[in-house]
Coordinates of C-alpha atoms and ligand atoms in Angstrom, one line a residue:
M22 CA 17.8 21.8 -20.6
S23 CA 16.4 20.7 -23.9
A24 CA 15.4 17.1 -24.3
T25 CA 17.9 15.4 -26.6
A26 CA 16.9 13.6 -29.8
A27 CA 17.6 10.3 -28.0
A28 CA 15.3 11.3 -25.2
L29 CA 12.5 12.3 -27.6
A30 CA 12.8 9.0 -29.5
H31 CA 12.6 7.1 -26.2
A32 CA 9.5 9.1 -25.2
D33 CA 7.9 8.4 -28.6
D34 CA 8.6 4.7 -28.1
L35 CA 7.1 4.8 -24.6
A36 CA 4.0 6.5 -26.0
D37 CA 3.5 3.6 -28.5
F38 CA 4.2 1.1 -25.7
V39 CA 1.5 2.7 -23.5
A40 CA -1.0 2.8 -26.3
A41 CA -0.3 -1.0 -26.9
S42 CA -0.8 -1.6 -23.2
P43 CA -4.3 -0.5 -22.2
S44 CA -4.5 -3.3 -19.6
S45 CA -1.9 -5.3 -17.6
F46 CA -2.6 -8.3 -19.8
H47 CA -1.7 -6.2 -22.9
A48 CA 1.4 -4.8 -21.2
A49 CA 2.7 -8.3 -20.4
A50 CA 1.9 -9.4 -24.0
E51 CA 3.6 -6.4 -25.5
V52 CA 6.7 -7.0 -23.4
A53 CA 6.7 -10.6 -24.7
R54 CA 6.0 -9.5 -28.3
R55 CA 9.0 -7.1 -28.3
L56 CA 11.4 -9.5 -26.6
T57 CA 10.4 -12.3 -28.9
A58 CA 11.2 -10.1 -31.8
A59 CA 14.6 -9.5 -30.1
G60 CA 15.3 -13.2 -30.0
F61 CA 13.7 -14.3 -26.7
T62 CA 11.9 -17.6 -26.4
S63 CA 8.5 -17.6 -24.7
L64 CA 8.2 -20.5 -22.2
D65 CA 5.0 -22.3 -21.0
E66 CA 4.7 -22.7 -17.2
T67 CA 3.0 -26.1 -17.6
A68 CA 5.8 -27.5 -19.9
P69 CA 9.3 -28.6 -18.9
W70 CA 11.9 -25.9 -19.2
S71 CA 15.4 -26.1 -20.6
V72 CA 17.5 -23.2 -19.2
E73 CA 21.1 -23.1 -20.4
P74 CA 24.0 -20.6 -20.5
G75 CA 23.2 -18.1 -23.3
A76 CA 19.4 -18.5 -23.0
R77 CA 17.2 -15.5 -23.6
Q78 CA 13.7 -16.5 -22.3
L79 CA 10.5 -15.2 -20.9
V80 CA 7.3 -16.4 -19.3
V81 CA 4.0 -14.6 -19.1
R82 CA 1.5 -15.3 -16.3
D83 CA -1.7 -13.4 -17.0
G84 CA -0.8 -9.7 -16.5
A85 CA 2.7 -10.4 -15.3
V86 CA 5.9 -11.3 -17.2
V87 CA 9.4 -12.3 -16.2
A88 CA 12.2 -12.3 -18.8
W89 CA 15.9 -13.1 -18.4
I90 CA 19.2 -13.5 -20.2
V91 CA 21.6 -16.2 -18.9
P92 CA 25.2 -15.2 -19.6
G93 CA 27.3 -17.6 -21.6
G94 CA 29.6 -18.3 -18.6
A95 CA 26.7 -18.9 -16.2
T96 CA 27.1 -21.5 -13.5
A97 CA 24.8 -23.0 -10.9
D98 CA 25.4 -20.2 -8.4
T99 CA 25.3 -17.2 -10.8
P100 CA 23.3 -14.4 -9.1
F101 CA 20.5 -12.3 -10.5
H102 CA 20.1 -8.6 -11.3
I103 CA 16.3 -8.1 -11.3
F104 CA 14.7 -4.9 -12.5
G105 CA 11.1 -4.9 -11.1
A106 CA 8.1 -2.8 -12.1
H107 CA 4.3 -3.2 -12.3
S108 CA 1.9 -3.5 -15.2
D109 CA -1.4 -2.3 -13.7
S110 CA -2.7 1.2 -13.2
P111 CA -5.5 2.7 -11.2
G112 CA -8.9 3.1 -13.0
F113 CA -12.1 1.2 -13.3
K114 CA -12.9 -2.5 -13.9
L115 CA -16.0 -3.9 -15.4
K116 CA -18.5 -5.4 -13.0
P117 CA -20.6 -8.5 -13.7
Q118 CA -23.7 -7.7 -15.9
P119 CA -21.9 -4.6 -17.1
T120 CA -24.5 -3.4 -19.7
T121 CA -26.6 -0.9 -17.8
G122 CA -28.1 2.5 -18.4
R123 CA -30.9 4.9 -17.7
A124 CA -32.8 7.8 -19.2
G125 CA -31.9 6.8 -22.8
W126 CA -28.2 6.3 -22.1
L127 CA -26.2 3.1 -22.3
Q128 CA -23.8 2.9 -19.4
A129 CA -21.1 0.5 -18.2
G130 CA -21.2 -1.0 -14.7
V131 CA -17.7 -0.5 -13.2
E132 CA -15.9 -0.9 -9.9
I133 CA -13.1 1.4 -8.9
Y134 CA -9.7 -0.3 -9.3
G135 CA -6.9 1.0 -6.9
G136 CA -6.8 4.7 -6.1
P137 CA -7.5 6.8 -9.2
L138 CA -7.9 10.6 -8.9
L139 CA -11.5 10.3 -9.9
N140 CA -11.9 13.9 -11.1
S141 CA -9.1 13.3 -13.7
W142 CA -11.2 10.6 -15.4
L143 CA -14.0 13.1 -16.2
D144 CA -14.5 14.2 -19.8
R145 CA -12.0 11.9 -21.4
E146 CA -12.6 9.3 -24.1
L147 CA -11.9 5.9 -22.6
R148 CA -11.1 2.5 -24.0
L149 CA -12.0 -0.9 -22.6
A150 CA -9.3 -3.5 -22.6
G151 CA -8.4 -6.8 -21.0
R152 CA -9.0 -10.5 -21.5
L153 CA -12.0 -12.6 -22.3
V154 CA -11.9 -16.3 -21.2
L155 CA -13.9 -18.5 -23.6
D156 CA -15.9 -21.7 -23.2
D157 CA -12.8 -23.8 -24.1
G158 CA -10.8 -22.2 -21.3
Y159 CA -8.6 -20.2 -23.6
S160 CA -8.3 -16.4 -23.1
V161 CA -8.1 -13.8 -25.8
L162 CA -7.0 -10.2 -25.4
T163 CA -9.4 -7.5 -26.5
A164 CA -9.3 -3.7 -26.6
T165 CA -11.8 -1.2 -28.0
G166 CA -11.0 2.2 -29.4
P167 CA -12.5 5.2 -27.7
L168 CA -15.9 4.0 -26.4
L169 CA -16.8 5.5 -23.0
R170 CA -16.8 8.8 -21.2
L171 CA -17.7 10.0 -17.7
P172 CA -19.3 13.4 -18.5
Q173 CA -19.0 16.0 -15.8
L174 CA -22.2 17.8 -14.7
A175 CA -22.4 21.3 -16.2
I176 CA -21.4 24.3 -14.0
H177 CA -24.9 25.7 -14.5
L178 CA -26.4 22.6 -12.7
D179 CA -23.8 22.7 -9.9
R180 CA -22.7 26.2 -9.1
E181 CA -20.4 25.0 -6.4
A182 CA -18.5 22.5 -8.6
N183 CA -15.4 24.6 -8.4
D184 CA -15.6 24.8 -4.6
H185 CA -16.0 21.1 -3.8
L186 CA -16.1 18.5 -6.6
A187 CA -16.9 15.2 -5.0
L188 CA -18.1 12.2 -6.9
H189 CA -20.2 9.5 -5.4
K190 CA -18.2 6.4 -6.0
Q191 CA -21.2 4.4 -7.2
T192 CA -23.8 6.6 -8.7
Q193 CA -21.5 9.2 -10.3
T194 CA -18.7 7.0 -11.7
Q195 CA -20.6 4.9 -14.3
P196 CA -19.5 5.9 -17.8
V197 CA -21.7 6.3 -20.9
W198 CA -20.9 4.3 -24.0
G199 CA -23.9 4.9 -26.3
L200 CA -27.6 5.7 -26.6
G201 CA -30.4 3.3 -26.3
N202 CA -31.9 0.7 -24.1
A203 CA -29.7 -1.6 -22.0
A204 CA -32.1 -4.5 -22.5
S205 CA -31.3 -4.5 -26.2
A206 CA -27.5 -3.8 -26.0
D207 CA -24.5 -5.9 -25.0
L208 CA -21.3 -4.4 -23.9
L209 CA -19.6 -7.8 -24.0
A210 CA -20.5 -8.1 -27.6
E211 CA -18.7 -4.8 -28.3
L212 CA -15.6 -6.3 -26.6
A213 CA -15.9 -9.6 -28.4
A214 CA -16.1 -7.7 -31.8
A215 CA -13.1 -5.5 -30.9
G216 CA -10.8 -8.5 -30.2
P217 CA -10.2 -11.5 -32.5
D218 CA -13.9 -11.5 -33.3
V219 CA -15.2 -14.3 -31.0
D220 CA -18.8 -15.2 -30.6
P221 CA -20.0 -13.3 -27.5
A222 CA -22.0 -16.4 -26.4
R223 CA -18.6 -18.2 -25.8
I224 CA -17.5 -15.7 -23.1
R225 CA -17.4 -17.4 -19.7
G226 CA -15.4 -14.7 -17.8
Y227 CA -13.6 -11.4 -18.3
D228 CA -11.1 -9.1 -16.7
I229 CA -11.7 -5.7 -18.4
V230 CA -10.4 -2.3 -17.3
T231 CA -10.8 1.3 -18.6
A232 CA -7.9 3.2 -20.1
D233 CA -7.5 6.8 -21.3
A234 CA -7.6 6.7 -25.1
A235 CA -5.3 9.7 -25.6
H236 CA -1.8 9.1 -26.9
G237 CA 1.2 10.2 -24.9
A238 CA 2.8 13.5 -26.0
V239 CA 5.9 15.7 -25.4
F240 CA 5.2 19.4 -24.7
G241 CA 6.5 22.4 -22.8
K242 CA 9.5 24.7 -23.1
D243 CA 12.4 22.7 -24.5
D244 CA 10.2 19.7 -24.8
A245 CA 10.7 19.2 -21.0
F246 CA 7.4 17.4 -20.3
F247 CA 5.8 14.1 -21.3
A248 CA 2.1 13.5 -20.5
S249 CA 0.5 10.1 -20.8
G250 CA -1.9 7.7 -19.1
R251 CA -0.4 4.8 -17.1
L252 CA 3.1 6.3 -16.6
D253 CA 2.6 4.6 -13.2
D254 CA 4.1 2.2 -13.9
L255 CA 4.5 1.6 -17.6
A256 CA 7.3 4.1 -17.7
S257 CA 9.4 1.7 -15.6
V258 CA 8.3 -1.4 -17.4
H259 CA 9.3 0.3 -20.7
A260 CA 12.6 1.5 -19.3
G261 CA 13.5 -2.1 -18.2
L262 CA 12.2 -3.5 -21.5
V263 CA 14.4 -1.2 -23.6
A264 CA 17.4 -2.0 -21.4
L265 CA 16.9 -5.7 -21.7
E266 CA 16.3 -5.6 -25.5
A267 CA 19.8 -3.9 -25.9
H268 CA 21.6 -6.0 -23.2
E269 CA 24.8 -7.7 -24.4
H270 CA 25.2 -10.7 -22.2
A271 CA 28.3 -12.6 -23.3
D272 CA 30.5 -11.8 -20.3
A273 CA 28.0 -10.6 -17.7
S274 CA 28.5 -12.1 -14.2
H275 CA 24.8 -12.3 -13.4
I276 CA 21.4 -13.2 -14.9
A277 CA 19.8 -10.0 -16.2
T278 CA 16.1 -10.2 -15.3
L279 CA 13.0 -8.1 -15.9
A280 CA 10.1 -8.8 -13.5
V281 CA 6.8 -7.1 -14.3
F282 CA 4.1 -7.7 -11.7
D283 CA 0.3 -7.1 -11.8
H284 CA -1.9 -5.8 -9.0
E285 CA 0.5 -3.4 -7.3
E286 CA -2.3 -0.8 -7.1
V287 CA -4.4 -3.2 -5.0
G288 CA -1.7 -4.5 -2.7
S289 CA 0.3 -7.1 -4.7
G290 CA -1.2 -10.0 -2.8
T291 CA -2.2 -12.2 -5.8
R292 CA -0.6 -15.0 -7.9
T293 CA 0.7 -12.4 -10.4
G294 CA 1.5 -9.8 -7.8
A295 CA 4.8 -9.1 -6.2
A296 CA 3.7 -10.8 -2.9
G297 CA 2.8 -14.0 -4.9
P298 CA 5.2 -16.8 -5.8
F299 CA 5.7 -15.9 -9.5
L300 CA 9.2 -14.5 -9.4
A301 CA 10.4 -17.0 -6.8
D302 CA 9.1 -19.8 -8.9
V303 CA 10.8 -18.5 -12.1
I304 CA 14.1 -18.0 -10.3
E305 CA 14.0 -21.5 -8.9
R306 CA 13.3 -23.0 -12.3
I307 CA 16.2 -21.1 -13.9
Q308 CA 18.4 -22.3 -11.1
L309 CA 17.2 -25.9 -11.4
G310 CA 17.9 -25.6 -15.2
L311 CA 21.5 -24.6 -14.4
G312 CA 21.9 -27.6 -12.1
A313 CA 21.9 -25.7 -8.8
D314 CA 21.6 -27.5 -5.5
R315 CA 19.9 -25.8 -2.5
E316 CA 23.1 -24.3 -1.2
Q317 CA 24.0 -22.9 -4.7
Q318 CA 20.5 -21.4 -5.0
L319 CA 20.8 -19.6 -1.7
R320 CA 24.3 -18.4 -2.4
A321 CA 23.0 -17.0 -5.8
L322 CA 20.2 -15.2 -4.0
A323 CA 22.5 -13.8 -1.4
A324 CA 24.6 -12.2 -4.1
S325 CA 21.7 -10.9 -6.2
W326 CA 20.2 -7.4 -6.4
C327 CA 16.7 -6.1 -7.2
V328 CA 16.1 -2.6 -8.5
S329 CA 12.4 -1.9 -7.9
S330 CA 11.2 0.9 -10.1
D331 CA 8.0 2.8 -9.7
V332 CA 7.0 6.4 -10.1
G333 CA 7.5 8.9 -7.2
H334 CA 6.6 12.5 -6.5
S335 CA 8.3 15.5 -8.1
V336 CA 8.0 18.7 -6.1
H337 CA 4.8 20.5 -7.1
P338 CA 5.2 24.3 -7.4
N339 CA 1.6 24.9 -6.1
Y340 CA 2.0 22.6 -3.1
V341 CA 5.6 22.9 -2.1
E342 CA 4.6 22.5 1.6
K343 CA 3.5 18.9 0.9
H344 CA 7.2 17.9 0.2
D345 CA 10.3 17.6 2.4
P346 CA 11.6 21.2 3.0
V347 CA 15.1 20.2 1.7
V348 CA 14.9 17.1 -0.5
Q349 CA 12.8 18.2 -3.5
P350 CA 13.2 16.1 -6.6
L351 CA 12.3 17.9 -9.8
L352 CA 11.0 16.6 -13.1
G353 CA 13.8 16.4 -15.7
S354 CA 16.7 16.2 -13.2
G355 CA 17.0 12.5 -13.3
P356 CA 15.6 9.3 -11.7
I357 CA 14.9 9.2 -8.0
L358 CA 16.2 7.0 -5.2
K359 CA 13.4 6.5 -2.8
I360 CA 14.1 6.5 0.9
N361 CA 11.8 5.9 3.9
A362 CA 12.9 5.3 7.5
N363 CA 9.8 3.1 8.1
Q364 CA 10.8 0.8 5.2
R365 CA 7.9 1.8 2.9
Y366 CA 10.8 1.7 0.5
A367 CA 13.4 -1.0 0.6
T368 CA 16.4 1.3 0.0
D369 CA 19.2 1.2 2.6
A370 CA 22.7 2.5 2.6
A371 CA 24.1 -0.4 0.7
G372 CA 21.3 -0.1 -1.9
A373 CA 21.9 3.7 -2.2
A374 CA 25.6 3.2 -2.8
A375 CA 24.9 0.5 -5.4
W376 CA 22.3 2.6 -7.2
H377 CA 24.7 5.6 -7.3
G378 CA 27.3 3.3 -8.8
W379 CA 25.0 2.1 -11.6
C380 CA 23.9 5.7 -12.3
E381 CA 27.5 6.8 -12.5
A382 CA 28.3 4.0 -14.9
A383 CA 25.3 5.1 -17.0
G384 CA 26.3 8.8 -16.9
V385 CA 23.0 9.6 -15.2
T386 CA 22.3 12.1 -12.4
S387 CA 20.1 10.7 -9.7
Q388 CA 17.9 12.6 -7.2
E389 CA 16.6 11.5 -3.8
F390 CA 13.0 11.3 -2.6
V391 CA 11.9 11.3 1.1
S392 CA 8.5 12.2 2.4
N393 CA 7.5 15.2 4.5
N394 CA 7.0 13.8 8.0
A395 CA 3.5 15.1 8.2
V396 CA 2.4 13.5 4.9
P397 CA 2.0 9.7 4.6
C398 CA 4.4 7.8 2.4
G399 CA 3.3 5.5 -0.4
S400 CA 4.9 2.1 -1.0
T401 CA 5.6 -0.2 -3.9
I402 CA 6.9 -3.7 -4.9
G403 CA 10.4 -3.2 -3.5
P404 CA 9.8 -4.0 0.2
I405 CA 7.5 -6.9 -0.8
T406 CA 10.1 -8.4 -3.1
A407 CA 12.9 -7.9 -0.4
T408 CA 10.7 -9.5 2.2
R409 CA 9.7 -12.5 0.0
L410 CA 13.0 -13.3 -1.5
G411 CA 15.6 -11.8 0.9
I412 CA 17.3 -10.3 -2.1
R413 CA 19.0 -6.9 -1.6
T414 CA 16.6 -4.4 -3.0
V415 CA 16.6 -0.7 -3.8
D416 CA 13.6 1.4 -4.6
V417 CA 13.9 3.9 -7.5
G418 CA 11.8 5.5 -10.2
I419 CA 11.1 8.7 -12.1
P420 CA 9.6 11.8 -10.5
I421 CA 6.1 12.6 -11.8
L422 CA 3.2 15.0 -11.1
S423 CA -0.5 14.0 -11.1
M424 CA 0.2 10.5 -9.8
H425 CA -2.9 8.3 -10.3
S426 CA -4.5 10.8 -12.7
A427 CA -5.8 9.4 -16.0
R428 CA -3.0 11.4 -17.6
E429 CA 0.2 11.8 -15.6
L430 CA 3.1 14.1 -16.1
A431 CA 6.8 13.1 -16.4
G432 CA 10.0 14.8 -17.4
T433 CA 11.0 13.8 -20.9
A434 CA 14.7 13.4 -20.1
D435 CA 14.1 11.2 -17.0
L436 CA 12.5 8.5 -19.1
L437 CA 15.6 7.7 -21.1
A438 CA 17.8 8.3 -18.0
L439 CA 16.0 5.6 -16.1
S440 CA 16.4 3.2 -18.9
R441 CA 20.1 3.9 -19.1
A442 CA 20.5 3.3 -15.4
A443 CA 18.6 0.0 -15.9
A444 CA 21.0 -0.9 -18.7
A445 CA 24.0 -0.2 -16.4
F446 CA 22.4 -2.3 -13.7
F447 CA 22.0 -5.2 -16.2
A448 CA 25.6 -4.7 -17.4
G449 CA 27.3 -4.6 -14.0
Ligands
ZN21 ZN1 3.1 2.4 -9.2

């Protein structure tokens, strides 16, 4: 099936969103920028909030963001429809004293962040991006252009490279970014100059990650494929963002909410991760603004839903045996409903039924994902959110290949289909 003009336009917009989001901090800021342009007000966590019926508001906490639309007829016990996703992706993070090098090369000292497919990061131009915290306590975002590369050893120097490529996680993962002597170079100065041009001497701390510099692109027969870095999980963040931008709220019976968490790739147990208090705090402050007492708060939560969206595995033609023999979601055949008996995904029968209803309302075909019993199952923010808040939760996403590669592969049509399902979830 050919990708429609609308699906191609959505994929283009996603490619721009991913390019603007080389780090979780940038992703949260880009969500805020776009929603502010759509009439949302950005709130400060340290200031008093005024939340009223009709409000379109958001709050950024570092690399996480929550945004919501309170319908005009909202009351103290109006429930929430929360679309959840995560802003971080596997890769590398700058170590302290990151300007290193040997043998005439400048290198960057990096730690491995999450579980990247290390081989996929070889021979790509990489950016550095994240935040610098200055001597006055303020932080600024910064992102370089293509600056680094992890060059693979030539086949002539390792004749067995095609039999067993294994990278030493310390000695063979330090990218090059120039020529010269580390003693007379300063990687932080490069980062300072790439942002709002701050004096590098003012940098007191930094959270800086690597990002593939290449732009997302549609390709394949009938434009079936979309390749990009960070589809996990910016494809979901973007799907929810586009749905919230377009959400008409006048007569909705719930508070449409987009919750984007950081640190999913390292377990979510942080103040900006799904296991932290961020979403619960925001929900409570919205409820307090609407005048809710404790019972009204709990009644609203009991009637709320969370759709947790993260990428899942499409069947791979070269490794079909890794998948369930019957349930084999395929790129381009729609978003997936993720199911796991051991609750690595939060989906249950009620969640499955609700999800199918939202997909039907959106005119979207959904597929199912379940693991092969002999292959361990991943997990995501859904079970964590359900455990923390007690809100009914369903795990969904788009099927992809090359998960945790520097450049992942999605089905073009699925990207728009997920966003349409998110819109139907916000609408009803
Ligand atoms: Zn993910």
